[in-house]
Amino acid sequence: MDSVTVDSRHIGILGGGQLARMMALAGIPLGFEFSFLDPSAEACAKSLGSLVQADFADADAASKMAEAIDIATYDFENVPAASATAVAAVKPMYPGVTALEACQDRWVEKNLVAGLDIPVPSFEPVKSRTDLMAACQKLGFPSVLKTRRLGYDGKGQAVLRQQEDMERAWQRFGDFELILESFVPFDAECSVIGVRSLSGEIRFWPVSRNHHVNGVLTLSRAGGLNDQIQAAAEKVGRRLLQHFDYVGIMTVEFFVRDGTLLVNEIAPRVHNSGHWTIDGSTTSQFDNHIRAITGLPLGSTAQTNHALMFNWLGELPDRDALLEVEGLHWHDYGKSPRPGRKLGHATVTAPDAASLQQRANQVANLLGSDWQSQVETVMVEM
Amino acid sequence: MDSVTVDSRHIGILGGGQLARMMALAGIPLGFEFSFLDPSAEACAKSLGSLVQADFADADAASKMAEAIDIATYDFENVPAASATAVAAVKPMYPGVTALEACQDRWVEKNLVAGLDIPVPSFEPVKSRTDLMAACQKLGFPSVLKTRRLGYDGKGQAVLRQQEDMERAWQRFGDFELILESFVPFDAECSVIGVRSLSGEIRFWPVSRNHHVNGVLTLSRAGGLNDQIQAAAEKVGRRLLQHFDYVGIMTVEFFVRDGTLLVNEIAPRVHNSGHWTIDGSTTSQFDNHIRAITGLPLGSTAQTNHALMFNWLGELPDRDALLEVEGLHWHDYGKSPRPGRKLGHATVTAPDAASLQQRANQVANLLGSDWQSQVETVMVEM
C-alpha cells in the first residue's frame, strides 16, 4: 500500500452514515475531499462527497474505491474484514484491520482486554445449550447473553435473570456464536475517547458519562467524573492504543462500579458519546480523527465548555423551540425518520456547571418527563 | 413573496464563495440544504449544495433559482440590485434589498450613517475635476478618493497626500462616480459583527481588532479592546440594524482615533473579520446568520476562547507545520491559488491572553518577519 503524503487529499470512508457525515464536515475545512462507500442510495453523508453505492461485503467495490482515494477509514466496526483488507491492500487504512477485527467479535475483544490485565466483567464462551447452562452456573444470575458479532445499540443481547430466561434466550440466539457476561450492577456508565497520531502521540478528551435506554445512548455528559476515573480510563485507553499501534480515534466504554472501571466494549472509531466534542472542546473527535489518519498533528482536546449531548432517536423533537435554550447546538443528520433511528443530536454547552444544569433542565422540560429523570441521573457529580 | 415557515429547508445564496461555503458548513447541521448562484463553475461552495452557474446580473436566472428555494441570502454586497430585487419578489430574502443597496454606494452609505448622527470621516461627492479640487481644498491632505461603487479590499481607492496626487487619481478613476473622504490617522481598526433575528432580537460578538495590508484584512483579534469601544460599537450597530429592520448578520468597520469610533464602512453580510467566531465563540457568525434568516432563535455570541485569525492570501502556507501550534484551526476554502486571492484562514485559540500571545508568536515565527510585526500590532491591548 502507498503511504500518507502531504498531497493526500482524498479520504474514502467505508460507511456513509452520520459519523462519516460529521467526519466530512470536519475534514472539508482541513482541505480534504471525501468518498463514501455505502449500500444505501440515501446515505446521509452523500451530499458532502461522492457516494459509491455498494454492499459492504463487495470487496471488489471497496477495492475499486480505494484506487480512487488517498487514505481510507470507516465509520462503523462491522465492515466485513475481507472488504477492509481489500482496501488496506491498496491504500493506507486507519485504524488498521487488526483493531477492526478485534472489535468485531466480543469473544476476541474480551480475551484481548483481559490478556492486557485490564478489568472486564467475567465472561464465558457459549456454543451450545450445555455451554450456556455451565456458563450460567459459573457466572450466576443476572448475566447477559450476547451474540459475539454484529451487536450494537443493545441489539443481539438478552439479560438472564433466572433459570427460565435461559431457554428463551437460547431459542432467540442459539443460531449464533455467543458469549455470556456477568451482569454489572454499575453505578454509572462512561466512555473515554482517545486519539493516536501516525507519529504515536496520544491524547484523550475528558471522560463522558453516558446514559442508555434499551441499550441505546440517550445522553452524554462531558466531565463530571472525578480525576481518578479520568486517569484510570486514560490508562486503559493508552494501553489499547499502543497495543494496536493504533491510528485515529478509539472509544472505550466502561461500567463504573465502586469507583473502579470495567471495560464494556471498544469501538475502533468516532463514537456517539463523543459528539459533544464538536461544541464543547477545542478540537472535535471528527477533526482529530481526520488529522490522525492523514498524518497531521493532533489538535488540542481541551474542554472549552461544560456540555451535555442529547441523542434524537426515531424522530426529531421541536428544533425551533429547543434552539431557544441558550448554548444549544443542533445537529440534524438529514435522515428520514424511522423508529429508533439516530436522526440527530443536540449539545447544550455552558460556561459553568450551574448554568449547564439550568439549561439541561430547560431542555428536559421541553422534551418531557422521560428525559427529566435521565438528565437528573447524568448530572450527578461522582 | 412567501414567508419563512418551519418547513423552510432550502436556502439559496447569491454567491458561491468562501462565505457561502462557511454558511453551508454551519447550516447543514441545522437541517438546511443549499443552492448557490455564481458565475464560476469552480465556485468553492459548490461541493456543499447545487450550483446555478449564471452571471450575477442575470435577473432571470436569479428569479428561477428563487423559485426552487425557500429563503434567499447573499454572500457579497455587489449583487446587482435588479437581481436581488428579482429574488426578493419571489422568496423572502435577508438582509433586504434596502440594506444591500445602501451598502453598495459609499455616498449613500455615508449619508445614511451621518444622517443617523453616527460619526464618520468627513466626505464630499466628486463628479468632476472641479469637484475634486474643491473637495481637496475642503478636506485637506491627506484624503482618500474612492469609487462610490464596487470597491472592496482596498480596490478602487487612492490616498491623496499632496496636490500632484489629485490629477493622477483623476486620470485613474475619473470615469467613475467618486467620493473624497478625510484620511483618518487611526490608532486602530476594528469591526463589530451584529445579528438581528426575524423577531427583532439583536446580539453582538466582541469587537475584533483588525489589521490590513494594502487594504486587505490580514489579521483579526477577538477581544483586546476596552469596554467603552465595545459599547460604542454596539450602539452604532444597534442603530443601523434597527434602521433597516435588518435580518441576518451585519458588519460595521471602524477607525479608532483617540478612543472614539468613526464608521469606515458597513457590510450587509458575514465578514472576514468574524471568521474567528467559528472557533472562538459559542455560535459562529455563519450559524447565527442562518438562524436569523430562517426565523430560528439566535445562538449565544459569548466568546469561549481568546482568538486570533490569520488570513491566507494568494497561497496557503504550510498547513502541516502550522497545525503543530496548539489551538490552531485550519480553514481551507478549496480554491486554486492566484495572487491576492483569499484561499483560507487559520484561527489560533487559547484559554488566556498569555497563551494566545505565545501561540500567535509561534505562528508568526513560522510565517516570517512580515507577520511578526503585524501580530505585535494587533496583540496590544487598548
XYZ file of C-alpha atoms in Angstrom, chain A residues 6-380:
375
model
C 1.295 15.839 2.249
C -0.508 15.697 -1.093
C -3.037 13.161 0.196
C -6.340 14.974 -0.170
C -8.985 12.373 -0.876
C -10.354 10.322 2.001
C -12.507 7.263 1.404
C -14.860 6.178 4.171
C -16.405 2.720 4.396
C -19.856 3.772 5.525
C -21.815 6.922 4.736
C -23.852 7.463 7.890
C -23.859 10.326 10.360
C -20.340 9.566 11.593
C -18.987 9.800 8.052
C -21.036 12.967 7.559
C -19.528 14.612 10.620
C -16.023 13.469 9.592
C -16.564 15.229 6.261
C -17.885 18.398 7.897
C -14.688 18.467 9.960
C -12.376 17.382 7.151
C -13.533 19.733 4.383
C -12.111 22.844 6.126
C -8.840 20.961 6.609
C -8.623 20.682 2.832
C -9.846 17.139 2.221
C -12.472 15.707 -0.092
C -14.485 12.578 0.579
C -15.908 9.437 -0.973
C -18.289 7.150 0.896
C -18.983 3.501 0.231
C -22.466 2.640 1.426
C -25.225 0.259 0.317
C -27.879 2.965 0.627
C -28.568 5.495 -2.113
C -29.781 7.751 0.709
C -26.619 7.511 2.853
C -26.740 10.767 4.770
C -23.102 11.732 4.127
C -23.549 11.683 0.374
C -24.189 15.401 -0.061
C -20.677 16.057 1.247
C -18.785 13.978 -1.278
C -19.094 11.143 -3.787
C -21.185 8.107 -2.979
C -20.051 4.681 -4.138
C -23.221 2.656 -3.727
C -22.234 -0.934 -2.940
C -22.735 -3.603 -0.361
C -20.142 -3.601 2.417
C -19.373 -7.218 1.569
C -18.489 -6.227 -2.002
C -14.724 -6.336 -1.651
C -14.284 -5.516 -5.342
C -16.233 -2.286 -5.000
C -14.244 -1.446 -1.857
C -11.004 -2.126 -3.652
C -12.115 -0.017 -6.601
C -12.971 2.892 -4.322
C -9.548 2.529 -2.721
C -7.921 3.096 -6.116
C -9.596 6.488 -6.387
C -8.693 7.809 -2.942
C -5.543 8.508 -0.910
C -6.440 7.331 2.596
C -9.211 5.089 3.919
C -11.129 4.861 7.153
C -14.528 3.547 8.255
C -17.474 4.850 10.200
C -18.642 1.604 11.798
C -16.951 -1.540 13.024
C -18.997 -4.114 11.160
C -17.298 -3.637 7.801
C -16.546 -7.216 6.694
C -12.873 -7.945 7.243
C -12.489 -9.047 3.617
C -13.572 -5.620 2.356
C -11.394 -3.815 4.865
C -8.449 -5.999 3.922
C -9.068 -5.345 0.229
C -8.959 -1.595 0.869
C -5.893 -1.812 3.101
C -4.068 -3.724 0.372
C -4.409 -0.717 -1.945
C -4.229 2.345 0.300
C -3.331 3.188 3.895
C -6.376 2.437 6.055
C -6.647 3.671 9.629
C -7.470 2.289 12.133
C -5.925 -0.936 10.848
C -7.611 -4.251 10.108
C -6.294 -5.869 13.316
C -8.087 -3.390 15.561
C -11.210 -3.586 13.413
C -11.332 -7.374 13.586
C -10.700 -7.483 17.324
C -13.657 -5.174 17.926
C -15.981 -7.166 15.665
C -16.045 -10.187 17.951
C -16.881 -9.796 21.645
C -15.038 -13.004 22.466
C -11.823 -11.905 20.797
C -12.200 -8.415 22.248
C -12.807 -9.555 25.833
C -9.898 -12.002 25.695
C -7.626 -9.325 24.319
C -8.601 -6.835 27.008
C -8.340 -9.380 29.809
C -4.992 -10.517 28.371
C -3.686 -6.969 28.793
C -4.619 -7.141 32.504
C -7.452 -4.684 32.018
C -10.517 -5.463 34.168
C -13.566 -6.732 32.281
C -16.775 -8.369 33.526
C -16.392 -12.173 33.778
C -17.242 -13.878 30.517
C -17.682 -17.371 29.120
C -17.985 -18.698 25.578
C -21.307 -20.286 24.618
C -21.548 -22.628 21.661
C -24.275 -24.986 22.876
C -27.162 -25.276 25.305
C -24.833 -27.216 27.584
C -22.258 -24.409 27.419
C -24.956 -21.934 28.322
C -26.072 -23.918 31.349
C -22.493 -24.312 32.544
C -21.750 -20.636 31.981
C -24.862 -19.562 33.900
C -23.848 -21.806 36.747
C -20.388 -20.274 36.765
C -21.376 -16.596 36.419
C -24.710 -16.761 38.242
C -27.725 -14.548 37.625
C -28.217 -11.939 36.416
C -25.940 -12.321 33.440
C -26.066 -11.132 29.837
C -26.094 -13.363 26.789
C -24.715 -11.592 23.720
C -24.021 -12.527 20.130
C -20.278 -12.373 19.518
C -20.723 -10.442 16.282
C -22.870 -7.684 14.769
C -24.389 -6.494 18.031
C -24.683 -2.753 18.612
C -27.009 -0.369 20.422
C -28.289 -3.191 22.634
C -29.156 -5.412 19.668
C -28.261 -9.114 19.898
C -28.356 -9.357 23.678
C -30.617 -10.501 26.485
C -30.370 -10.233 30.253
C -30.852 -13.580 32.014
C -32.307 -13.008 35.467
C -33.403 -16.526 36.265
C -33.258 -20.131 35.080
C -36.294 -19.716 32.793
C -34.735 -16.872 30.813
C -32.024 -19.224 29.621
C -34.156 -21.315 27.275
C -35.971 -18.280 25.903
C -32.646 -16.610 25.091
C -31.307 -19.810 23.561
C -34.339 -20.033 21.276
C -33.658 -16.496 20.165
C -29.883 -16.512 19.736
C -28.926 -20.203 19.629
C -28.023 -19.995 15.928
C -25.222 -17.525 16.609
C -21.837 -17.703 18.271
C -22.432 -16.382 21.760
C -20.762 -15.088 24.877
C -22.188 -14.896 28.387
C -21.073 -11.977 30.535
C -21.644 -11.184 34.197
C -24.244 -8.501 34.602
C -22.549 -5.491 36.194
C -24.804 -3.571 38.608
C -22.998 -0.374 37.663
C -23.106 2.984 39.434
C -22.561 4.736 36.111
C -21.534 4.166 32.518
C -18.828 6.218 30.896
C -16.516 6.270 27.917
C -13.148 7.681 27.092
C -12.256 8.810 23.606
C -8.617 8.802 22.679
C -6.723 9.586 19.536
C -3.328 8.392 18.412
C -1.430 10.097 15.596
C 0.670 8.455 12.923
C 3.725 9.514 14.901
C 2.393 7.853 18.047
C 1.204 10.861 20.012
C -1.831 10.110 22.207
C -4.479 12.491 23.537
C -7.716 11.998 25.430
C -10.820 14.109 25.894
C -12.454 14.287 29.309
C -14.405 11.097 30.023
C -18.115 11.403 29.267
C -20.765 9.969 31.477
C -23.315 8.098 29.390
C -26.908 7.083 29.800
C -28.578 4.385 27.727
C -32.220 3.402 27.278
C -32.758 -0.112 25.896
C -29.086 -0.269 25.082
C -29.090 2.929 23.020
C -27.222 6.036 24.118
C -29.543 8.892 25.010
C -27.275 11.298 26.936
C -23.556 12.006 27.249
C -22.216 14.474 29.731
C -18.654 15.709 29.393
C -16.722 15.946 32.618
C -18.482 15.475 35.937
C -16.460 12.352 36.736
C -13.548 12.574 39.128
C -9.837 12.627 38.338
C -9.292 9.041 39.444
C -11.808 7.811 36.893
C -10.236 10.011 34.201
C -6.776 8.657 34.996
C -7.946 5.042 35.085
C -9.809 5.409 31.783
C -6.824 7.017 30.079
C -4.551 4.250 31.342
C -6.769 1.635 29.716
C -7.144 3.681 26.529
C -3.405 4.214 26.249
C -2.655 0.527 26.675
C -5.128 -0.417 23.959
C -3.995 2.299 21.540
C -0.406 1.205 21.948
C -1.253 -2.478 21.697
C -2.743 -1.993 18.232
C -0.178 0.593 17.092
C -3.443 2.391 16.506
C -4.021 5.458 14.314
C -7.203 7.510 14.676
C -9.968 7.690 17.250
C -10.692 4.794 19.603
C -13.526 4.716 22.110
C -13.590 2.572 25.237
C -16.878 2.181 27.087
C -16.812 1.329 30.779
C -19.007 0.350 33.670
C -18.195 2.287 36.843
C -18.651 0.135 39.953
C -17.482 1.231 43.387
C -15.111 3.730 41.835
C -13.394 1.201 39.564
C -13.733 0.696 35.829
C -14.646 -2.435 33.900
C -14.358 -2.364 30.102
C -17.709 -2.951 28.442
C -16.654 -2.594 24.843
C -14.237 -0.965 22.437
C -15.243 0.918 19.300
C -12.462 1.425 16.727
C -13.985 4.680 15.542
C -15.502 8.041 16.392
C -18.369 7.488 18.778
C -21.784 8.820 19.678
C -20.572 9.599 23.206
C -18.010 11.990 21.723
C -20.382 14.170 19.730
C -20.195 16.792 22.482
C -16.574 17.445 21.435
C -17.830 19.353 18.351
C -19.268 22.117 20.522
C -17.535 21.634 23.845
C -13.853 21.110 23.103
C -11.086 22.828 21.168
C -10.817 20.070 18.566
C -13.652 17.628 17.891
C -13.241 13.856 17.693
C -14.018 14.107 13.965
C -11.389 16.770 13.361
C -8.736 14.824 15.264
C -9.647 11.565 13.531
C -9.055 13.213 10.156
C -5.831 14.793 11.424
C -4.600 11.457 12.779
C -5.274 9.344 9.703
C -3.800 11.934 7.347
C -0.606 12.314 9.333
C -1.371 15.817 10.568
C -0.526 16.975 14.101
C -3.278 16.372 16.646
C -5.377 19.273 17.886
C -5.990 20.221 21.495
C -8.554 18.039 23.265
C -9.118 20.634 25.988
C -12.727 21.071 27.050
C -13.871 24.647 26.408
C -17.355 24.389 27.896
C -19.466 22.207 30.131
C -21.523 20.074 27.785
C -24.417 17.647 27.677
C -25.430 15.814 24.498
C -28.970 14.654 23.784
C -29.481 11.939 21.166
C -32.512 12.157 18.881
C -33.898 8.711 18.127
C -36.791 7.867 15.811
C -37.951 11.440 15.305
C -36.532 14.890 15.773
C -38.028 16.966 18.576
C -39.043 20.596 18.001
C -35.837 22.227 16.773
C -37.224 25.736 16.805
C -38.341 25.504 20.430
C -35.126 23.829 21.607
C -32.895 26.409 19.949
C -34.396 28.947 22.362
C -32.223 27.318 25.010
C -29.023 29.342 25.324
C -25.945 27.357 24.279
C -27.872 24.657 22.413
C -26.244 23.368 19.224
C -28.322 21.443 16.715
C -27.088 18.547 14.583
C -29.533 17.167 12.040
C -28.153 14.167 10.128
C -30.514 14.654 7.183
C -32.014 11.177 7.573
C -35.673 10.244 7.207
C -37.468 9.258 10.427
C -37.787 5.568 11.337
C -38.444 4.096 14.806
C -35.259 4.016 16.860
C -33.105 5.507 14.095
C -30.399 8.001 15.104
C -31.596 11.159 13.356
C -29.577 13.837 15.075
C -28.336 15.193 18.347
C -28.094 18.435 20.243
C -25.353 19.534 22.593
C -26.025 22.084 25.287
C -22.921 23.968 26.361
C -22.457 26.381 29.245
C -19.561 28.231 30.862
C -20.116 26.586 34.271
C -21.793 23.545 35.835
C -24.641 25.529 37.355
C -25.736 27.056 34.054
C -25.345 23.700 32.328
C -27.700 22.240 34.908
C -30.173 25.041 34.318
C -30.032 24.744 30.532
C -30.248 20.950 30.703
C -33.383 21.307 32.816
C -34.874 23.668 30.252
C -34.259 21.109 27.513
C -35.661 18.273 29.623
C -38.765 20.325 30.400
C -39.345 20.865 26.704
C -38.815 17.164 25.959
C -40.961 15.763 28.761
C -40.789 13.611 31.862
C -38.939 10.675 30.243
C -35.964 12.931 29.819
C -36.123 14.734 33.145
C -35.113 11.696 35.190
C -32.367 10.771 32.725
C -30.898 14.262 32.887
C -31.026 14.122 36.684
C -29.042 10.878 36.614
C -26.164 12.056 34.436
C -25.869 15.463 36.074
C -24.842 13.979 39.441
